[in-house]
Coordinates of N, CA and C and ligand atoms in Angstrom, one line a residue:
M1 N 5.7 -25.8 7.0 CA 5.8 -24.5 6.8 C 5.9 -24.4 5.2
T2 N 6.4 -25.4 4.5 CA 6.5 -25.4 3.1 C 6.0 -26.8 2.7
D3 N 5.4 -26.8 1.3 CA 4.7 -28.0 0.9 C 5.7 -29.0 0.1
T4 N 6.7 -28.5 -0.2 CA 7.6 -29.4 -1.0 C 9.1 -29.5 -0.5
V5 N 9.7 -30.6 -0.7 CA 11.2 -30.7 -0.3 C 11.9 -29.9 -1.5
P6 N 12.9 -28.9 -1.0 CA 13.6 -28.2 -2.0 C 14.7 -29.1 -2.7
A7 N 14.8 -28.6 -4.1 CA 15.9 -29.2 -4.8 C 17.2 -28.9 -4.4
S8 N 17.2 -27.6 -4.0 CA 18.6 -26.9 -3.5 C 18.3 -26.0 -2.5
I9 N 19.4 -25.7 -1.6 CA 19.4 -24.9 -0.6 C 20.4 -23.7 -0.8
I10 N 20.1 -22.5 -0.8 CA 21.0 -21.3 -1.0 C 21.1 -20.6 0.4
V11 N 22.2 -20.4 0.9 CA 22.4 -19.7 2.2 C 23.0 -18.3 1.8
A12 N 22.1 -17.4 2.1 CA 22.6 -16.0 2.0 C 24.0 -15.6 2.6
T13 N 24.8 -14.9 2.0 CA 26.0 -14.4 2.5 C 25.9 -13.9 3.8
S14 N 24.7 -13.0 4.1 CA 24.7 -12.2 5.4 C 24.4 -13.4 6.5
V15 N 23.8 -14.5 6.2 CA 23.6 -15.6 7.1 C 25.0 -16.3 7.4
V16 N 25.7 -16.6 6.5 CA 27.1 -17.2 6.7 C 27.9 -16.1 7.6
D17 N 27.9 -14.9 7.4 CA 28.6 -13.8 8.2 C 27.9 -13.8 9.6
T18 N 26.7 -13.9 9.7 CA 26.0 -13.8 11.1 C 26.5 -14.9 11.9
I19 N 26.4 -16.2 11.4 CA 26.8 -17.3 12.0 C 28.2 -17.4 12.3
A20 N 29.1 -17.0 11.5 CA 30.5 -17.1 11.7 C 30.9 -16.1 13.0
H21 N 30.3 -14.9 13.0 CA 30.3 -13.9 14.0 C 29.8 -14.6 15.3
E22 N 28.6 -15.0 15.4 CA 27.9 -15.6 16.4 C 28.6 -16.8 17.1
A23 N 29.2 -17.6 16.2 CA 29.9 -18.8 16.6 C 31.0 -18.5 17.6
Q24 N 31.7 -17.5 17.5 CA 32.8 -17.1 18.3 C 32.6 -17.0 19.7
A25 N 31.2 -16.8 20.0 CA 30.8 -16.7 21.4 C 31.2 -18.2 22.2
S26 N 31.4 -19.3 21.4 CA 31.7 -20.5 21.8 C 33.1 -20.7 22.5
R27 N 34.0 -19.5 22.3 CA 35.3 -19.4 22.8 C 35.1 -19.5 24.4
D28 N 33.9 -19.2 24.8 CA 33.6 -19.4 26.4 C 33.5 -20.9 26.9
G29 N 33.6 -21.8 25.9 CA 33.7 -23.2 26.1 C 32.1 -23.8 26.2
T30 N 31.3 -23.1 25.6 CA 29.8 -23.6 25.7 C 29.2 -23.4 24.2
E31 N 28.5 -24.3 23.8 CA 27.7 -24.3 22.5 C 26.7 -23.1 22.4
T32 N 26.7 -22.5 21.3 CA 25.6 -21.4 20.8 C 25.2 -21.8 19.6
G33 N 24.0 -21.0 19.3 CA 23.3 -21.2 18.1 C 22.0 -20.4 17.9
G34 N 21.2 -20.8 16.9 CA 20.1 -19.8 16.8 C 19.2 -20.3 15.6
I35 N 18.2 -19.8 15.3 CA 17.3 -20.3 14.3 C 17.6 -19.6 12.9
L36 N 17.1 -20.5 12.0 CA 17.3 -20.0 10.5 C 15.9 -19.9 9.9
L37 N 15.9 -18.9 9.1 CA 14.6 -18.4 8.5 C 14.7 -18.2 7.0
G38 N 13.8 -18.5 6.4 CA 14.0 -18.4 4.8 C 12.6 -18.5 4.0
T39 N 12.7 -18.5 2.8 CA 11.6 -18.8 1.9 C 11.9 -19.7 0.7
T40 N 10.8 -20.3 0.3 CA 11.0 -21.1 -0.7 C 10.8 -20.3 -2.2
E41 N 11.7 -20.4 -3.0 CA 11.7 -19.7 -4.3 C 11.9 -20.8 -5.4
G42 N 10.6 -21.1 -5.9 CA 10.7 -22.2 -7.0 C 11.0 -23.5 -6.2
N43 N 12.1 -24.1 -6.8 CA 12.6 -25.4 -6.3 C 13.6 -25.1 -5.2
S44 N 14.0 -24.0 -4.9 CA 15.0 -23.7 -4.0 C 14.4 -23.0 -2.6
L45 N 15.2 -23.5 -1.6 CA 15.0 -22.9 -0.3 C 16.1 -21.9 -0.2
V46 N 15.8 -20.6 0.2 CA 16.7 -19.6 0.4 C 16.7 -19.2 1.7
I47 N 17.9 -19.5 2.6 CA 18.0 -19.1 3.9 C 18.4 -17.6 3.9
R48 N 17.6 -16.9 4.5 CA 17.8 -15.4 4.4 C 18.2 -14.6 5.7
H49 N 17.9 -15.3 7.0 CA 18.2 -14.7 8.1 C 18.7 -15.9 9.2
A50 N 19.6 -15.5 10.0 CA 20.1 -16.3 11.1 C 20.0 -15.6 12.4
G51 N 19.4 -16.2 13.6 CA 19.3 -15.6 14.8 C 20.7 -15.9 15.6
G52 N 20.7 -15.2 16.8 CA 21.7 -15.7 17.9 C 20.9 -16.3 18.8
P53 N 21.5 -16.7 20.0 CA 21.0 -17.5 20.9 C 19.9 -17.0 21.8
G54 N 20.0 -15.7 22.0 CA 18.9 -15.0 22.8 C 19.4 -15.1 24.2
R55 N 19.1 -14.3 25.1 CA 19.5 -14.1 26.4 C 19.0 -15.2 27.3
H56 N 18.0 -15.9 27.1 CA 17.7 -17.0 27.9 C 18.0 -18.3 27.3
A57 N 18.8 -18.4 26.2 CA 19.1 -19.7 25.8 C 19.9 -20.5 26.8
T58 N 20.0 -21.9 26.7 CA 20.7 -22.8 27.6 C 21.9 -23.0 26.7
R59 N 23.1 -22.6 27.3 CA 24.3 -23.0 26.6 C 25.2 -23.7 27.5
R60 N 25.6 -25.0 27.2 CA 26.3 -25.9 27.9 C 27.4 -26.3 26.9
A61 N 28.4 -27.0 27.5 CA 29.4 -27.7 26.7 C 29.1 -28.5 25.6
T62 N 28.0 -29.4 25.8 CA 27.6 -30.3 24.9 C 26.2 -30.1 24.6
F63 N 25.6 -29.0 24.7 CA 24.2 -28.9 24.6 C 23.8 -27.3 24.4
F64 N 23.0 -27.2 23.4 CA 22.4 -25.8 23.2 C 20.8 -26.0 23.0
Q65 N 20.3 -25.0 23.7 CA 18.6 -25.0 23.4 C 18.4 -23.4 23.2
R66 N 17.7 -23.2 22.2 CA 17.4 -21.7 21.9 C 16.5 -21.2 23.0
D67 N 16.5 -19.8 23.0 CA 15.6 -18.9 23.8 C 14.3 -18.8 22.9
L68 N 13.1 -19.5 23.5 CA 12.0 -19.6 22.5 C 11.5 -18.2 22.2
N69 N 11.5 -17.5 23.3 CA 10.7 -16.1 23.0 C 11.4 -15.4 22.1
H70 N 12.8 -15.2 22.1 CA 13.8 -14.5 21.2 C 13.5 -15.1 19.8
A71 N 13.4 -16.5 19.6 CA 13.2 -17.0 18.4 C 12.0 -16.7 17.7
Q72 N 11.0 -16.7 18.6 CA 9.6 -16.2 18.0 C 9.6 -14.8 17.6
A73 N 10.3 -13.9 18.3 CA 10.3 -12.5 18.1 C 11.1 -12.3 16.6
L74 N 12.2 -13.1 16.5 CA 13.1 -13.1 15.3 C 12.1 -13.5 14.1
G75 N 11.4 -14.5 14.4 CA 10.5 -15.0 13.4 C 9.5 -14.2 12.9
D76 N 8.9 -13.5 13.9 CA 7.8 -12.4 13.4 C 8.4 -11.3 12.6
Q77 N 9.7 -10.9 13.0 CA 10.3 -9.8 12.2 C 10.6 -10.2 10.8
A78 N 11.1 -11.5 10.8 CA 11.5 -11.9 9.3 C 10.5 -12.1 8.5
F79 N 9.2 -12.6 9.1 CA 8.1 -12.7 8.2 C 7.5 -11.5 7.8
E80 N 7.6 -10.3 8.7 CA 7.1 -9.2 8.3 C 8.0 -8.6 7.1
R81 N 9.3 -8.8 7.4 CA 10.3 -8.1 6.4 C 10.2 -8.9 5.0
D82 N 10.2 -10.2 4.9 CA 10.1 -10.7 3.6 C 9.4 -12.0 3.4
R83 N 8.6 -12.3 4.5 CA 7.8 -13.5 4.4 C 8.6 -14.9 4.9
S84 N 9.8 -14.6 5.5 CA 10.6 -15.7 5.7 C 10.0 -16.4 7.0
V85 N 10.0 -17.7 6.9 CA 9.6 -18.5 8.0 C 10.7 -19.3 8.6
W86 N 10.4 -20.1 9.7 CA 11.5 -20.9 10.4 C 11.6 -22.1 9.6
V87 N 12.9 -22.4 9.2 CA 13.3 -23.4 8.4 C 14.3 -24.5 9.1
G88 N 14.8 -24.0 10.2 CA 15.9 -24.8 10.8 C 16.8 -24.1 11.8
E89 N 17.9 -24.6 12.2 CA 18.6 -24.0 13.3 C 20.1 -24.3 12.9
W90 N 21.0 -23.5 13.6 CA 22.3 -23.6 13.5 C 22.8 -23.8 14.9
H91 N 24.0 -24.5 15.2 CA 24.7 -24.4 16.7 C 25.9 -24.9 16.4
T92 N 26.8 -24.9 17.4 CA 28.2 -25.0 17.4 C 28.4 -26.4 18.1
H93 N 29.5 -27.2 17.8 CA 30.1 -28.3 18.6 C 31.3 -28.1 18.9
L94 N 31.6 -28.3 20.4 CA 32.9 -27.9 20.7 C 34.0 -29.1 20.7
A95 N 33.6 -30.3 21.1 CA 34.3 -31.4 21.2 C 33.8 -32.6 20.3
A96 N 33.0 -32.2 19.3 CA 32.5 -33.2 18.4 C 32.5 -32.7 17.0
P97 N 32.5 -33.7 16.0 CA 32.4 -33.2 14.6 C 31.3 -32.5 14.2
A98 N 31.2 -31.7 13.0 CA 30.0 -31.2 12.6 C 29.0 -32.0 12.0
V99 N 28.5 -32.8 12.9 CA 27.6 -34.0 12.6 C 26.5 -33.9 13.8
P100 N 25.2 -34.1 13.3 CA 24.1 -33.8 14.3 C 24.5 -35.0 15.4
S101 N 24.3 -34.8 16.7 CA 24.3 -35.8 17.7 C 23.0 -36.6 17.6
S102 N 23.0 -37.7 18.3 CA 21.7 -38.4 18.4 C 20.5 -37.6 19.3
R103 N 21.1 -36.8 20.2 CA 20.2 -35.9 20.8 C 19.7 -34.8 19.8
D104 N 20.7 -34.2 18.8 CA 20.2 -33.4 17.8 C 19.0 -33.9 17.0
I105 N 19.3 -35.2 16.4 CA 18.4 -35.9 15.5 C 17.1 -36.0 16.3
A106 N 17.2 -36.5 17.5 CA 15.9 -36.6 18.3 C 15.1 -35.4 18.3
T107 N 15.8 -34.1 18.6 CA 15.1 -32.8 18.7 C 14.6 -32.5 17.3
Y108 N 15.2 -32.8 16.2 CA 14.9 -32.3 15.0 C 13.4 -33.2 14.5
Q109 N 13.7 -34.6 14.9 CA 12.5 -35.5 14.6 C 11.3 -35.1 15.5
K110 N 11.5 -34.5 16.7 CA 10.4 -34.2 17.4 C 9.6 -32.9 16.8
L111 N 10.5 -32.0 16.2 CA 10.0 -30.6 15.6 C 9.1 -31.2 14.3
L112 N 9.7 -32.2 13.6 CA 9.2 -32.6 12.4 C 7.8 -33.3 12.6
A113 N 7.7 -33.9 13.7 CA 6.5 -34.7 14.1 C 5.4 -33.8 14.6
D114 N 5.7 -32.5 15.0 CA 4.7 -31.8 15.5 C 3.7 -31.2 14.6
P115 N 2.5 -31.6 14.7 CA 1.6 -31.2 13.5 C 1.4 -29.5 13.5
E116 N 1.5 -29.0 14.7 CA 1.2 -27.6 14.7 C 2.6 -26.8 14.0
L117 N 3.6 -27.3 14.0 CA 4.7 -26.7 13.3 C 4.5 -26.9 11.9
D118 N 4.2 -28.2 11.4 CA 4.0 -28.4 9.9 C 5.2 -28.3 9.1
F119 N 6.3 -28.8 9.8 CA 7.5 -28.9 9.0 C 7.6 -30.2 8.0
D120 N 8.0 -30.1 6.8 CA 8.2 -31.2 5.9 C 9.7 -31.5 6.0
F121 N 10.5 -30.7 6.4 CA 11.9 -30.8 6.4 C 12.4 -29.9 7.3
F122 N 13.7 -30.1 7.8 CA 14.3 -29.2 8.9 C 15.9 -28.9 8.4
V123 N 16.4 -27.9 8.4 CA 17.8 -27.6 8.1 C 18.7 -27.3 9.4
A124 N 19.8 -28.1 9.4 CA 20.6 -27.9 10.6 C 22.0 -27.5 9.9
I125 N 22.5 -26.2 10.4 CA 23.9 -26.0 10.0 C 24.8 -26.1 11.3
I126 N 25.7 -27.0 11.4 CA 26.6 -27.2 12.4 C 28.0 -26.9 12.2
L127 N 28.6 -26.1 13.1 CA 29.9 -25.7 13.0 C 30.7 -26.3 14.3
A128 N 32.0 -26.7 13.9 CA 32.8 -27.3 14.9 C 34.3 -26.9 14.8
D129 N 34.8 -26.7 15.9 CA 36.2 -26.1 15.9 C 36.9 -26.8 17.1
P130 N 37.5 -28.0 17.1 CA 38.2 -28.6 18.1 C 39.3 -27.6 18.7
T131 N 39.8 -26.7 18.1 CA 40.8 -25.8 18.6 C 40.3 -24.7 19.4
N132 N 38.9 -24.5 19.2 CA 38.1 -23.6 20.0 C 38.6 -22.1 19.6
N133 N 39.1 -22.0 18.4 CA 39.5 -20.7 17.9 C 38.5 -20.0 17.1
W134 N 37.6 -20.7 16.4 CA 36.3 -20.4 15.8 C 36.8 -19.1 14.6
T135 N 38.1 -19.2 14.2 CA 38.1 -18.4 13.0 C 38.0 -18.9 11.7
Q136 N 38.1 -20.3 11.7 CA 37.8 -21.1 10.5 C 37.0 -22.5 10.7
P137 N 35.9 -22.4 11.4 CA 35.5 -23.6 11.8 C 35.0 -24.7 10.7
Q138 N 34.8 -25.9 10.8 CA 34.4 -26.8 10.0 C 32.9 -26.6 10.0
T139 N 32.2 -26.6 8.8 CA 30.9 -26.3 8.8 C 30.0 -27.2 7.8
A140 N 29.1 -27.7 8.4 CA 28.2 -28.7 7.5 C 26.9 -28.3 7.7
T141 N 26.1 -28.3 6.4 CA 24.6 -28.2 6.4 C 23.9 -29.4 6.2
W142 N 23.0 -29.8 7.1 CA 22.3 -31.0 7.1 C 20.8 -30.7 6.7
F143 N 20.3 -31.7 6.0 CA 18.9 -31.6 5.6 C 18.2 -32.8 6.4
I144 N 17.1 -32.7 7.1 CA 16.4 -33.8 7.8 C 15.0 -33.9 7.5
T145 N 14.7 -35.0 7.0 CA 13.2 -35.2 6.9 C 12.8 -36.3 8.0
P146 N 11.4 -36.7 8.0 CA 11.2 -37.7 9.0 C 11.8 -39.1 8.6
S147 N 12.4 -39.3 7.3 CA 13.0 -40.6 6.9 C 14.4 -40.5 6.9
E148 N 14.9 -39.3 6.8 CA 16.5 -39.3 6.4 C 17.2 -38.1 7.1
T149 N 18.3 -38.2 7.4 CA 19.3 -37.2 7.9 C 20.6 -37.2 6.8
R150 N 20.7 -36.1 6.0 CA 22.0 -36.1 5.1 C 22.5 -34.8 5.1
V151 N 23.8 -35.0 4.7 CA 24.6 -33.6 4.6 C 24.4 -33.2 3.2
I152 N 24.3 -32.0 3.0 CA 24.2 -31.4 1.8 C 25.2 -30.2 1.3
I153 N 25.8 -29.6 2.3 CA 26.8 -28.7 2.0 C 27.9 -28.8 3.1
T154 N 29.1 -28.9 2.8 CA 30.3 -28.9 3.8 C 31.4 -27.9 3.2
N155 N 31.8 -27.2 4.2 CA 32.9 -26.3 3.6 C 33.9 -26.2 5.0
G156 N 34.9 -25.5 4.9 CA 35.8 -25.3 6.0 C 36.8 -26.4 6.0
H157 N 37.9 -26.3 6.8 CA 38.9 -27.3 6.7 C 38.4 -28.5 7.6
T158 N 39.1 -29.6 7.3 CA 38.7 -30.8 8.1 C 39.8 -31.3 9.0
Ligands
LIG201 ZN1 24.7 -30.6 18.5

């Protein structure tokens, strides 16, 4: 979707707010999440929109899979609004740290390897709250390429 790996990633405040709000659905004991959409501005990737899970998402205690139709509809809306494209995903972890699981990494690598999607990189924001309170989750932003997975931004208490 983009030709170069960005030097920095900027997460819009509205995205932080949306994710913080949506993550509270994990109080029911299952993971939740959604897609991230954004644009490349010079050397920066700006994440402008975050989706919710959608009605047909698979939400389990240790697994989340987006509702594909919901994600596609959000993607179409965002592209019309400001040319934002699908750049990544966010999801919650209930009993694990804010680190991609081996299954998460396998999913991201599969997306990166899909020639139709044409990703050069994938961004994953993972929220964790072992207390299951979700008022101040630990949050980490991960940057994944075919050759590496690294954390780029962390905040929240540990
Ligand atoms: Zn995960």
